[in-house]
Every structure is written in structure tokens, then in C-alpha cells.
PDB file of C-alpha atoms in Angstrom:
ATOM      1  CA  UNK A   3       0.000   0.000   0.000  1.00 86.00           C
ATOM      2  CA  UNK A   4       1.380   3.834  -0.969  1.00 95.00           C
ATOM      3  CA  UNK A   5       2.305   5.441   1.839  1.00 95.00           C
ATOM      4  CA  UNK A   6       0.033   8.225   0.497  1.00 96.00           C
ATOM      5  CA  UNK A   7      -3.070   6.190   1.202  1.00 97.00           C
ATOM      6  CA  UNK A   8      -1.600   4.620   4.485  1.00 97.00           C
ATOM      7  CA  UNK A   9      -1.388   8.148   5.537  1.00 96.00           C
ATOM      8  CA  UNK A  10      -4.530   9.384   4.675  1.00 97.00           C
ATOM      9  CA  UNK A  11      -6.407   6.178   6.023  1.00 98.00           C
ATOM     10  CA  UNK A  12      -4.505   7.203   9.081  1.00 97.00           C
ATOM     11  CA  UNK A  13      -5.411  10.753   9.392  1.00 96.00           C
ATOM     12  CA  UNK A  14      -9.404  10.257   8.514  1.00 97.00           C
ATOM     13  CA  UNK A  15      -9.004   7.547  11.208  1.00 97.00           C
ATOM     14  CA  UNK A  16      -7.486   9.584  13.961  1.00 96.00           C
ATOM     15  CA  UNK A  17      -9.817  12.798  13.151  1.00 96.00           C
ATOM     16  CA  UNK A  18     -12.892  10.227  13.844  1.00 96.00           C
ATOM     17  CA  UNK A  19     -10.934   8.908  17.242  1.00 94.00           C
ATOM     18  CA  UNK A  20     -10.391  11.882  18.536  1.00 95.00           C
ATOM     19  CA  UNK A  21     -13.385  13.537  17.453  1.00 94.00           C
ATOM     20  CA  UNK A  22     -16.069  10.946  19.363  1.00 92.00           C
ATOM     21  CA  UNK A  23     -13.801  11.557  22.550  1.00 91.00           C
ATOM     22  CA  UNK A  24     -13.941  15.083  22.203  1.00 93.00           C
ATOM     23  CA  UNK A  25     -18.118  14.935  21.985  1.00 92.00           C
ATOM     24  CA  UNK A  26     -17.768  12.352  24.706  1.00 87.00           C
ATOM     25  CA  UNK A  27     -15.694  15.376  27.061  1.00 88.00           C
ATOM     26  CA  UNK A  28     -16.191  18.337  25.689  1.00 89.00           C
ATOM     27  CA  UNK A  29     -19.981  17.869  24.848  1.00 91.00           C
ATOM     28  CA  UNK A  30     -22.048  15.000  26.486  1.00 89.00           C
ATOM     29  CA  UNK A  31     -20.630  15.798  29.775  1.00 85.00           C
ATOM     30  CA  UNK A  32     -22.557  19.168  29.891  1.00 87.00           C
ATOM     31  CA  UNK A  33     -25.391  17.981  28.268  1.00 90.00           C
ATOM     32  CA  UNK A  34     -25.582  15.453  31.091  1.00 87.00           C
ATOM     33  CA  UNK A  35     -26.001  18.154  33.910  1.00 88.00           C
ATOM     34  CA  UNK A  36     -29.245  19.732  31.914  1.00 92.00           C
ATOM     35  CA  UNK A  37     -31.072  16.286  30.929  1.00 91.00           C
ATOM     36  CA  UNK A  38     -32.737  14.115  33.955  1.00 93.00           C
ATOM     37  CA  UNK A  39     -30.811  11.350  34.667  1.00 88.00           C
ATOM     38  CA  UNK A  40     -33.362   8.283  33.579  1.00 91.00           C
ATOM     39  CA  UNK A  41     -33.224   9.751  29.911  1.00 91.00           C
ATOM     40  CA  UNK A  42     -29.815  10.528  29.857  1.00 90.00           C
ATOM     41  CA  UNK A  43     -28.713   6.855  30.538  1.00 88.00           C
ATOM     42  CA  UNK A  44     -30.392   5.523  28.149  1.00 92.00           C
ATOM     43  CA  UNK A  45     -28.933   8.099  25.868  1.00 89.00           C
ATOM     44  CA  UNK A  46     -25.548   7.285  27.293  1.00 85.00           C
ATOM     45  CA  UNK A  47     -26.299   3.127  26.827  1.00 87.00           C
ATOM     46  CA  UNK A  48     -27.010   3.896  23.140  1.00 91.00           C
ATOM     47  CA  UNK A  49     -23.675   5.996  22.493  1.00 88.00           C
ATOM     48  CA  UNK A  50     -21.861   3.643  24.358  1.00 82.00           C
ATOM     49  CA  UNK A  51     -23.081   0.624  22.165  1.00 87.00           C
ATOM     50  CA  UNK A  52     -23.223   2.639  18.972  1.00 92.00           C
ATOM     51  CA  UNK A  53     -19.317   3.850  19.862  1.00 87.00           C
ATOM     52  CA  UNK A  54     -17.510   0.458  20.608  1.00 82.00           C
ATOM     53  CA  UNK A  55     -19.049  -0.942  17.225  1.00 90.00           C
ATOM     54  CA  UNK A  56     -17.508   1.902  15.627  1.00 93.00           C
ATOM     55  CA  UNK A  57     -14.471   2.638  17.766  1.00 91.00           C
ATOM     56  CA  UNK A  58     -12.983  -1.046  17.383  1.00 91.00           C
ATOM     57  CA  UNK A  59     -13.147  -0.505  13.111  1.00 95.00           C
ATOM     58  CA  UNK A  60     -11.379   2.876  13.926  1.00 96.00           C
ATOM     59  CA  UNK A  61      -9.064   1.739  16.123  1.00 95.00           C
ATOM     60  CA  UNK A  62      -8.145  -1.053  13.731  1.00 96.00           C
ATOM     61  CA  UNK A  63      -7.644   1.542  10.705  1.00 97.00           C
ATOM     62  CA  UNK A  64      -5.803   4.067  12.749  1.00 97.00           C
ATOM     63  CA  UNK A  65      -3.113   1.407  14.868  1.00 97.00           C
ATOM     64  CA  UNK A  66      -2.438  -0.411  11.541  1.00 97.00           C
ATOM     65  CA  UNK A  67      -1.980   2.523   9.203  1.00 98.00           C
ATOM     66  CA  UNK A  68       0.351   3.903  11.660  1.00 97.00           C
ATOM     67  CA  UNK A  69       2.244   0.498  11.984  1.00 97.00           C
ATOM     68  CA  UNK A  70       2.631   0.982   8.023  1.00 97.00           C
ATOM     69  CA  UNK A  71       3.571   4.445   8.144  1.00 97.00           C
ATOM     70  CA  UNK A  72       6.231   3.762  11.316  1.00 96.00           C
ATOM     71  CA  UNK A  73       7.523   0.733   9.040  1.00 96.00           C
ATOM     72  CA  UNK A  74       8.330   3.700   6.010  1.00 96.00           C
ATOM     73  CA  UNK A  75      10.240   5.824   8.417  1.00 96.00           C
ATOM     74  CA  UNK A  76      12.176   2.867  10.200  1.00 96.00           C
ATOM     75  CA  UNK A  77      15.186   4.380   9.613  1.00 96.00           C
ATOM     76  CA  UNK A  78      14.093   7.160  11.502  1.00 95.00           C
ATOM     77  CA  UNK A  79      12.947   5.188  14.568  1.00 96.00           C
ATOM     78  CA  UNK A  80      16.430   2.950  14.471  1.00 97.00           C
ATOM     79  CA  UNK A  81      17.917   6.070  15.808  1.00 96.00           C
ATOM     80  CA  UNK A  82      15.387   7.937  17.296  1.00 95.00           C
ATOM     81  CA  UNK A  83      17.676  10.541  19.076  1.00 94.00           C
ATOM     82  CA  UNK A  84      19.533  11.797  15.277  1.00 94.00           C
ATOM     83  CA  UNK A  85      16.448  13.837  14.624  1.00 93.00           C
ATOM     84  CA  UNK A  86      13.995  15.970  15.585  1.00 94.00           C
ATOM     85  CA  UNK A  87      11.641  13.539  13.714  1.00 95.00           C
ATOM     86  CA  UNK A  88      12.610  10.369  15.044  1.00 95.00           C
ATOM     87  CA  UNK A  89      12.404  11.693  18.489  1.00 96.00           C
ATOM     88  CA  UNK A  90       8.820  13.343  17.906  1.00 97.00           C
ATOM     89  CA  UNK A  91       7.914   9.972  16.239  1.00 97.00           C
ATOM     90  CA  UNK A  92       8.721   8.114  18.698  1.00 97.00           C
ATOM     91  CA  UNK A  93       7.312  10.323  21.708  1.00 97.00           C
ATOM     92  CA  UNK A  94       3.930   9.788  19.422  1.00 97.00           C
ATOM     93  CA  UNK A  95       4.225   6.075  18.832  1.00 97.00           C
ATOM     94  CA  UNK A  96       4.783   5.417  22.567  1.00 97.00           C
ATOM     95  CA  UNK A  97       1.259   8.210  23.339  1.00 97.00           C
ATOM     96  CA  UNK A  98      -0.432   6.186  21.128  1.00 97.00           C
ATOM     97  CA  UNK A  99       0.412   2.520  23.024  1.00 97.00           C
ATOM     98  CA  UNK A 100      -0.136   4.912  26.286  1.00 96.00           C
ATOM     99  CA  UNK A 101      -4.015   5.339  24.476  1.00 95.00           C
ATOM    100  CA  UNK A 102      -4.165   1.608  23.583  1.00 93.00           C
ATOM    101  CA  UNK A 103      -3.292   0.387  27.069  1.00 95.00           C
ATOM    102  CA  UNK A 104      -5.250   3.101  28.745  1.00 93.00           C
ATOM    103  CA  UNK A 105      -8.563   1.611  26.816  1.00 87.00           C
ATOM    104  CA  UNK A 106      -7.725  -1.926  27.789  1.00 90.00           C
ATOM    105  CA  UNK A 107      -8.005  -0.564  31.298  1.00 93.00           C
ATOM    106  CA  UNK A 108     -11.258   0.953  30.925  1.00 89.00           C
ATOM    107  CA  UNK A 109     -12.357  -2.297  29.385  1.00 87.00           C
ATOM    108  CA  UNK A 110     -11.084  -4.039  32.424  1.00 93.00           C
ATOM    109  CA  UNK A 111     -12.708  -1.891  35.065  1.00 94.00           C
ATOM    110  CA  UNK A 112     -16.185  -2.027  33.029  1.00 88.00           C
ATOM    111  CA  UNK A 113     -16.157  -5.754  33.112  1.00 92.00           C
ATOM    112  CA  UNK A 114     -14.997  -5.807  36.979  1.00 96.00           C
ATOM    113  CA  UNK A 115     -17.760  -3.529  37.657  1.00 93.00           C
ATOM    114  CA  UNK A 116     -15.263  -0.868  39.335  1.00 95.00           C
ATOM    115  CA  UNK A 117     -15.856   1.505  36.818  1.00 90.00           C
ATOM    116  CA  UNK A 118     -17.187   5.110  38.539  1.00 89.00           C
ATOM    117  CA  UNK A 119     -18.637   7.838  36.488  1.00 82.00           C
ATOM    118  CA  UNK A 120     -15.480   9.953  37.929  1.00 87.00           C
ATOM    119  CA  UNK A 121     -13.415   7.212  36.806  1.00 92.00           C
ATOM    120  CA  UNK A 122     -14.685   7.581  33.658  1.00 86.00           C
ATOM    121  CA  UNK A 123     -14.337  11.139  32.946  1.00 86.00           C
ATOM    122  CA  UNK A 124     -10.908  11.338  34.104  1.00 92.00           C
ATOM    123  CA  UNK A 125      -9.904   8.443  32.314  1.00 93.00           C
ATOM    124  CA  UNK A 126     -11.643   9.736  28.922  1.00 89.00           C
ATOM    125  CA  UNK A 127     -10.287  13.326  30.114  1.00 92.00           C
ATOM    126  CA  UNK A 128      -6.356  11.772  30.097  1.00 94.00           C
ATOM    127  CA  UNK A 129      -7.066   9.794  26.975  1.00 94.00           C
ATOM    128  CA  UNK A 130      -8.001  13.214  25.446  1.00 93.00           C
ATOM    129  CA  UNK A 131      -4.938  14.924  26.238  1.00 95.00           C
ATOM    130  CA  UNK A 132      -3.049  12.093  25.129  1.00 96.00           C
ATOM    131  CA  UNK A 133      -4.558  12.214  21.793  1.00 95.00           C
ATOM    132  CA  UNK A 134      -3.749  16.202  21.733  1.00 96.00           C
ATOM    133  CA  UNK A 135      -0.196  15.609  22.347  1.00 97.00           C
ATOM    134  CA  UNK A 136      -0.067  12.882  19.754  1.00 97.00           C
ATOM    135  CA  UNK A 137      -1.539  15.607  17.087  1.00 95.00           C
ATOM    136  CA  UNK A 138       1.084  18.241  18.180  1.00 96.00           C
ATOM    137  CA  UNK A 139       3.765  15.664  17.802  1.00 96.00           C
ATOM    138  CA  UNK A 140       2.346  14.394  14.014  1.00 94.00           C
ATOM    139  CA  UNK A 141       2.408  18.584  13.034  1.00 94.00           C
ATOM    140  CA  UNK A 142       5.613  18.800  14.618  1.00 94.00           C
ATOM    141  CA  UNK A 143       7.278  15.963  13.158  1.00 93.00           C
ATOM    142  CA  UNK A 144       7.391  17.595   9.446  1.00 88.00           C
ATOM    143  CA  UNK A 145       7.808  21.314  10.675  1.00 88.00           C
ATOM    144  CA  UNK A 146      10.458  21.821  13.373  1.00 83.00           C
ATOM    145  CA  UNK A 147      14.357  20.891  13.462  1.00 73.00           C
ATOM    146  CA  UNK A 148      16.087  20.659  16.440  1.00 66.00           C
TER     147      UNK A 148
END
């Protein structure tokens, strides 16, 4: 596959990641304090549903695009420390695994039961900034030179 398309697939991927967590903490979570609470879980079951079917196809497009796109700029990751690039690359790679691992928690706690709603948003809210920092790195990556 061209790394053109592997990079694109990649981008439309991420924009839909990060865009459903920022209606999930940016929007939802102040729409929740004006809705009662009986309608608002049932909104929140449907989301919920309707967002892992989706989330797992995005989450597959997004991790393996990027697996393609690290495997172009290996060279760059051998020696991550040469360059501004490899070093921003590989600050992003290891914010994305942070995001990865950070979802297999909150798929742990939901199936424990120990998930809170506090939990939750902080969780989401860290996942968030995690994502943020991975876009600042990919815009970095092809703009500054250390």
C-alpha cells in the first residue's frame, strides 16, 4: 500500500478517534447536567453501544496505518535521538500505546464492575490529552528541526 493512502487512512481515522472523545468530554458531559438522569442513561447506553461498534473498526484503521507508516520511516525510529523527527515519532508512537493500554483498562474496570462515572471522565479526560499531544507531535514531526 502507498504510503500516500496509508497516511490518509490514518489521518481520517485519527480525526474520527479523537473527534467521538472530544463529543464524549467536551460535549455529552454538559449535556448530562441539563437532561434528567433516567433519559440521559439511556442516551448514554445507546452511544456507548453505537461507539464500541464503531471505535474497534477505527481503532483497527488508525493502529495499523500507523504500523505501516512507522515501518516507512524505520530508519528514523532505528535512531530515534539523530532527529527531531525520530524523536517526535517516537514520543507519538509510545502516546499512542499509552491510548491503547489506557482503553484496555477501561475495558477491564467495566467488566470488573469498578468503573465510577469519575473514573470515567478522568480516564476519557487523560485519553483526550493524550490524543492532543499525539496531534502536536504528528504537526511537529514535518515542521520543526532541532
Amino acid at each position: 500500500m502507498s504510503y500516500s493512502l496509508l497516511h490518509l487512512i490514518h489521518l481520517l481515522a485519527a480525526i474520527f478517534f479523537i473527534g467521538t472523545l472530544f463529543v464524549e468530554v467536551a460535549l455529552l458531559s454538559r449535556v448530562r447536567r441539563q437532561i434528567e438522569p433516567q433519559p440521559m442513561q439511556l442516551v448514554d447506553k445507546a452511544i456507548s453501544a453505537r461507539s464500541r461498534v464503531v471505535l474497534h473498526w477505527v481503532v483497527l484503521f488508525v493502529y495499523s496505518a500507523g504500523i505501516g507508516l512507522a515501518w516507512y520511516h524505520r530508519q528514523a525510529l532505528a535512531n530515534p535521538f539523530s532527529s527531531s523527527f525520530g524523536t517526535m515519532l517516537s514520543l507519538k508512537i509510545l502516546l499512542a500505546i499509552g491510548v491503547f493500554f489506557t482503553f484496555g483498562m477501561v475495558a477491564m474496570l467495566l467488566r470488573s464492575g469498578r468503573m465510577t462515572p469519575a473514573r470515567y471522565r478522568r480516564i476519557h479526560w487523560a485519553i483526550f490529552a493524550q490524543m492532543i499531544g499525539i496531534v502536536v507531535l504528528a504537526k511537529g514531526m514535518f515542521y520543526i528541526h532541532w
